[in-house]
Amino acid sequence: MAKTKFKGSVILNPVPVVLITTKNKEGKTNVFTVAWAGTINTKPPMLSISVRPERLSYEYIKETMEFVVNMPSANLTKKVDYCGVRSGKKEDKIKEMNFSLTDSDNVSVPYINECPVNIECKVHSIIPLGTHDLILADVIGSYVDESLIDEKGKIHLEQADLITYCHGEYFKMPQDAIGKFGYSVAKNTVKASTPKKKASFKKETTTKKTDFNKKEYAKKSKTPSKAKNFKKKK
């Protein structure tokens, strides 16, 4: 396979694109777009985002040491892009984009209700790197639309119509799996190598969020060791 050589450049793509909500000590809330985000630890649960220090939300994060990661669906792509190119120093992007906010349970920062998944974060540490600072955060809690959770308690993020960012463009996350963890070494290699298409499902509730509690979810799951954090909000 012929290759073209490039000088040092981070071309790791695609990556998830998320909306980050922040709040300063005066109570002002802002939202901005981040494409450099990732999972970094399981126990304790942690994630990271990379942010330019000149961003307004960077100031807000340093003030309160809290933020919320909101995972948008494809129907919000234009708003996601807008929140990435416009500055909160000049306008109220939350108002302009007509986002509705809901108070979080564990942090002072609200989450965007229109996003199907929201993750509460408390800053663990900030590492200056150059153009960006790497913000490491503990995941305190999360919320998922009930429409994405089946009768067995399994989360179907593939049904959330999430978007990714790839070299300057936005793409939908596909719904059909091409494999699953461990299928390459499964005993029945014929069946394991051809994963079946996941059946879609619908629920009457499409906007209500479910809060996660690991112990309660483990009781309902057939595989408690892999359970995520579920608890319905009252």
Short mmCIF file of C-alpha atoms in Angstrom, two decimals:
data_model
loop_
_atom_site.label_atom_id
_atom_site.label_comp_id
_atom_site.label_asym_id
_atom_site.label_seq_id
_atom_site.Cartn_x
_atom_site.Cartn_y
_atom_site.Cartn_z
CA MET A 1 0.00 0.00 0.00
CA ALA A 2 1.50 3.32 -1.11
CA LYS A 3 1.79 5.99 1.58
CA THR A 4 2.19 9.77 1.53
CA LYS A 5 4.43 11.09 4.26
CA PHE A 6 3.42 14.13 6.35
CA LYS A 7 5.27 16.07 9.00
CA GLY A 8 4.13 15.80 12.61
CA SER A 9 0.39 16.46 12.67
CA VAL A 10 -2.43 14.99 14.73
CA ILE A 11 -4.67 13.38 12.12
CA LEU A 12 -6.37 11.02 14.56
CA ASN A 13 -9.94 11.02 13.25
CA PRO A 14 -12.89 10.64 13.57
CA VAL A 15 -13.52 11.94 17.07
CA PRO A 16 -16.73 12.60 19.01
CA VAL A 17 -17.97 16.16 18.92
CA VAL A 18 -19.65 17.44 22.09
CA LEU A 19 -21.19 20.58 23.54
CA ILE A 20 -19.67 21.69 26.84
CA THR A 21 -21.78 23.74 29.22
CA THR A 22 -19.97 25.83 31.84
CA LYS A 23 -20.91 28.30 34.56
CA ASN A 24 -18.89 30.97 36.34
CA LYS A 25 -19.10 32.05 39.97
CA GLU A 26 -21.49 34.87 39.04
CA GLY A 27 -23.97 32.37 37.65
CA LYS A 28 -23.44 33.08 33.94
CA THR A 29 -23.73 29.98 31.75
CA ASN A 30 -21.96 29.41 28.44
CA VAL A 31 -21.75 26.64 25.85
CA PHE A 32 -18.98 25.83 23.38
CA THR A 33 -18.04 22.98 21.07
CA VAL A 34 -15.20 20.54 21.71
CA ALA A 35 -14.00 17.88 19.28
CA TRP A 36 -11.05 16.68 21.35
CA ALA A 37 -12.66 14.65 24.11
CA GLY A 38 -12.10 11.11 25.29
CA THR A 39 -12.42 8.45 27.97
CA ILE A 40 -9.26 8.06 30.07
CA ASN A 41 -10.13 5.86 33.05
CA THR A 42 -12.71 3.38 34.35
CA LYS A 43 -12.24 3.39 38.13
CA PRO A 44 -12.65 6.15 39.01
CA PRO A 45 -14.55 7.10 35.84
CA MET A 46 -12.70 9.93 34.11
CA LEU A 47 -12.69 11.76 30.79
CA SER A 48 -10.67 14.54 29.20
CA ILE A 49 -11.23 17.58 27.01
CA SER A 50 -8.64 19.81 25.34
CA VAL A 51 -9.42 23.53 25.41
CA ARG A 52 -7.68 26.68 24.21
CA PRO A 53 -6.99 28.92 27.25
CA GLU A 54 -8.39 31.97 25.43
CA ARG A 55 -11.88 30.49 25.31
CA LEU A 56 -14.45 32.07 27.64
CA SER A 57 -15.55 28.69 28.95
CA TYR A 58 -11.97 27.92 29.93
CA GLU A 59 -12.19 30.83 32.38
CA TYR A 60 -15.54 29.51 33.66
CA ILE A 61 -14.14 26.00 34.14
CA LYS A 62 -11.17 27.31 36.12
CA GLU A 63 -13.50 29.36 38.34
CA THR A 64 -15.89 26.57 39.34
CA MET A 65 -13.84 23.48 38.34
CA GLU A 66 -17.01 21.92 36.91
CA PHE A 67 -18.58 21.39 33.49
CA VAL A 68 -21.05 19.15 31.66
CA VAL A 69 -20.39 17.19 28.49
CA ASN A 70 -23.51 17.14 26.28
CA MET A 71 -23.59 14.62 23.41
CA PRO A 72 -25.64 16.05 20.50
CA SER A 73 -27.69 14.28 17.85
CA ALA A 74 -27.38 14.93 14.11
CA ASN A 75 -30.37 17.30 14.10
CA LEU A 76 -28.27 19.68 16.23
CA THR A 77 -25.26 19.73 13.89
CA LYS A 78 -25.74 23.32 12.72
CA LYS A 79 -26.05 24.49 16.32
CA VAL A 80 -22.98 22.48 17.28
CA ASP A 81 -21.00 24.21 14.55
CA TYR A 82 -22.33 27.64 15.55
CA CYS A 83 -21.27 27.13 19.16
CA GLY A 84 -17.79 26.27 17.92
CA VAL A 85 -17.23 29.36 15.78
CA ARG A 86 -19.03 32.01 17.84
CA SER A 87 -17.70 33.41 21.11
CA GLY A 88 -19.62 33.64 24.35
CA LYS A 89 -17.77 36.91 24.97
CA LYS A 90 -19.93 38.58 22.31
CA GLU A 91 -23.28 36.81 22.51
CA ASP A 92 -25.44 34.46 24.55
CA LYS A 93 -25.15 31.27 22.48
CA ILE A 94 -27.56 29.34 24.68
CA LYS A 95 -30.25 31.91 24.01
CA GLU A 96 -29.37 32.22 20.32
CA MET A 97 -29.55 28.44 19.81
CA ASN A 98 -32.73 28.19 21.89
CA PHE A 99 -31.30 25.49 24.13
CA SER A 100 -33.33 24.52 27.19
CA LEU A 101 -31.24 23.89 30.31
CA THR A 102 -31.93 21.53 33.21
CA ASP A 103 -30.22 21.75 36.58
CA SER A 104 -27.74 18.95 37.22
CA ASP A 105 -27.90 16.94 40.45
CA ASN A 106 -24.19 16.83 41.28
CA VAL A 107 -22.63 19.96 39.78
CA SER A 108 -23.67 23.61 39.57
CA VAL A 109 -23.56 23.57 35.77
CA PRO A 110 -26.84 22.76 33.94
CA TYR A 111 -27.10 20.34 31.03
CA ILE A 112 -28.67 20.79 27.59
CA ASN A 113 -31.97 18.93 27.54
CA GLU A 114 -32.01 18.61 23.74
CA CYS A 115 -28.88 16.43 23.86
CA PRO A 116 -29.70 12.73 24.50
CA VAL A 117 -26.70 12.16 26.78
CA ASN A 118 -25.21 14.45 29.43
CA ILE A 119 -22.17 13.83 31.66
CA GLU A 120 -21.46 15.76 34.87
CA CYS A 121 -17.77 16.46 35.45
CA LYS A 122 -15.53 17.87 38.18
CA VAL A 123 -12.03 18.93 37.20
CA HIS A 124 -9.28 16.67 38.50
CA SER A 125 -6.33 18.55 37.01
CA ILE A 126 -5.33 20.87 34.16
CA ILE A 127 -2.18 20.28 32.14
CA PRO A 128 -0.85 23.14 29.95
CA LEU A 129 0.48 21.69 26.70
CA GLY A 130 0.83 24.53 24.19
CA THR A 131 -2.07 25.68 22.04
CA HIS A 132 -4.42 23.71 24.29
CA ASP A 133 -4.69 22.76 27.94
CA LEU A 134 -5.66 19.19 28.73
CA ILE A 135 -8.43 19.09 31.32
CA LEU A 136 -8.77 15.80 33.20
CA ALA A 137 -12.10 15.36 34.96
CA ASP A 138 -13.89 12.93 37.24
CA VAL A 139 -17.30 11.81 35.98
CA ILE A 140 -19.75 12.43 38.82
CA GLY A 141 -23.01 11.45 37.13
CA SER A 142 -24.71 11.13 33.78
CA TYR A 143 -28.14 11.20 32.16
CA VAL A 144 -29.52 9.27 29.18
CA ASP A 145 -32.84 9.66 27.38
CA GLU A 146 -35.09 6.77 28.31
CA SER A 147 -35.87 6.21 24.63
CA LEU A 148 -32.32 4.82 24.28
CA ILE A 149 -32.67 2.21 27.03
CA ASP A 150 -34.35 -1.11 26.25
CA GLU A 151 -36.42 -3.33 28.55
CA LYS A 152 -33.28 -5.11 29.80
CA GLY A 153 -31.57 -1.86 30.76
CA LYS A 154 -29.10 -1.86 27.85
CA ILE A 155 -28.14 1.54 26.46
CA HIS A 156 -28.41 1.84 22.68
CA LEU A 157 -26.26 4.86 21.86
CA GLU A 158 -26.33 3.80 18.21
CA GLN A 159 -29.98 4.87 18.25
CA ALA A 160 -29.10 8.37 19.47
CA ASP A 161 -28.06 9.53 15.98
CA LEU A 162 -24.80 10.91 17.40
CA ILE A 163 -22.30 12.83 15.28
CA THR A 164 -18.54 12.70 14.85
CA TYR A 165 -16.00 15.20 13.60
CA CYS A 166 -13.51 14.14 10.94
CA HIS A 167 -10.92 16.50 9.47
CA GLY A 168 -13.18 19.54 9.46
CA GLU A 169 -16.46 17.82 8.63
CA TYR A 170 -19.36 16.32 10.59
CA PHE A 171 -20.62 12.76 10.08
CA LYS A 172 -23.40 10.64 11.57
CA MET A 173 -22.42 7.65 13.65
CA PRO A 174 -23.61 4.47 11.84
CA GLN A 175 -26.21 2.26 13.52
CA ASP A 176 -25.06 -1.12 12.18
CA ALA A 177 -22.29 -2.84 14.10
CA ILE A 178 -19.42 -4.46 12.16
CA GLY A 179 -18.20 -6.43 15.16
CA LYS A 180 -18.26 -6.56 18.92
CA PHE A 181 -15.59 -6.77 21.60
CA GLY A 182 -14.08 -10.25 21.71
CA TYR A 183 -15.76 -11.67 18.60
CA SER A 184 -12.39 -12.37 16.94
CA VAL A 185 -11.54 -14.98 19.56
CA ALA A 186 -15.02 -16.35 20.20
CA LYS A 187 -15.41 -20.14 19.94
CA ASN A 188 -18.10 -19.97 17.28
CA THR A 189 -16.08 -17.85 14.84
CA VAL A 190 -18.56 -18.19 11.97
CA LYS A 191 -21.46 -16.63 13.84
CA ALA A 192 -19.25 -14.26 15.82
CA SER A 193 -17.62 -12.81 12.72
CA THR A 194 -20.96 -11.75 11.24
CA PRO A 195 -22.73 -9.67 13.91
CA LYS A 196 -26.44 -9.32 13.40
CA LYS A 197 -28.00 -5.96 12.83
CA LYS A 198 -29.36 -4.63 16.10
CA ALA A 199 -33.11 -4.36 16.19
CA SER A 200 -34.45 -0.88 16.62
CA PHE A 201 -36.91 -0.17 19.39
CA LYS A 202 -39.25 2.62 20.33
CA LYS A 203 -40.60 3.90 23.61
CA GLU A 204 -43.43 6.29 24.33
CA THR A 205 -41.09 8.48 26.38
CA THR A 206 -38.55 10.24 24.14
CA THR A 207 -37.29 13.11 26.25
CA LYS A 208 -37.25 11.90 29.84
CA LYS A 209 -33.77 11.32 31.20
CA THR A 210 -32.60 8.40 33.31
CA ASP A 211 -29.98 8.96 36.00
CA PHE A 212 -27.52 6.16 36.61
CA ASN A 213 -26.80 4.12 39.73
CA LYS A 214 -24.47 1.15 39.25
CA LYS A 215 -25.89 -1.05 42.06
CA GLU A 216 -29.49 -0.80 40.87
CA TYR A 217 -28.54 -1.40 37.27
CA ALA A 218 -26.43 -4.44 38.22
CA LYS A 219 -29.48 -6.13 39.73
CA LYS A 220 -31.39 -5.83 36.44
CA SER A 221 -28.52 -6.71 34.13
CA LYS A 222 -27.58 -10.25 33.11
CA THR A 223 -23.95 -9.19 33.21
CA PRO A 224 -23.55 -7.20 36.45
CA SER A 225 -19.80 -6.82 36.02
CA LYS A 226 -20.34 -4.73 32.93
CA ALA A 227 -23.20 -2.67 34.28
CA LYS A 228 -23.25 1.06 33.86
CA ASN A 229 -24.56 3.65 36.28
CA PHE A 230 -28.44 3.78 36.31
CA LYS A 231 -31.00 5.31 38.60
CA LYS A 232 -34.24 6.94 37.57
CA LYS A 233 -34.66 10.52 38.62
CA LYS A 234 -37.81 11.20 40.60
#
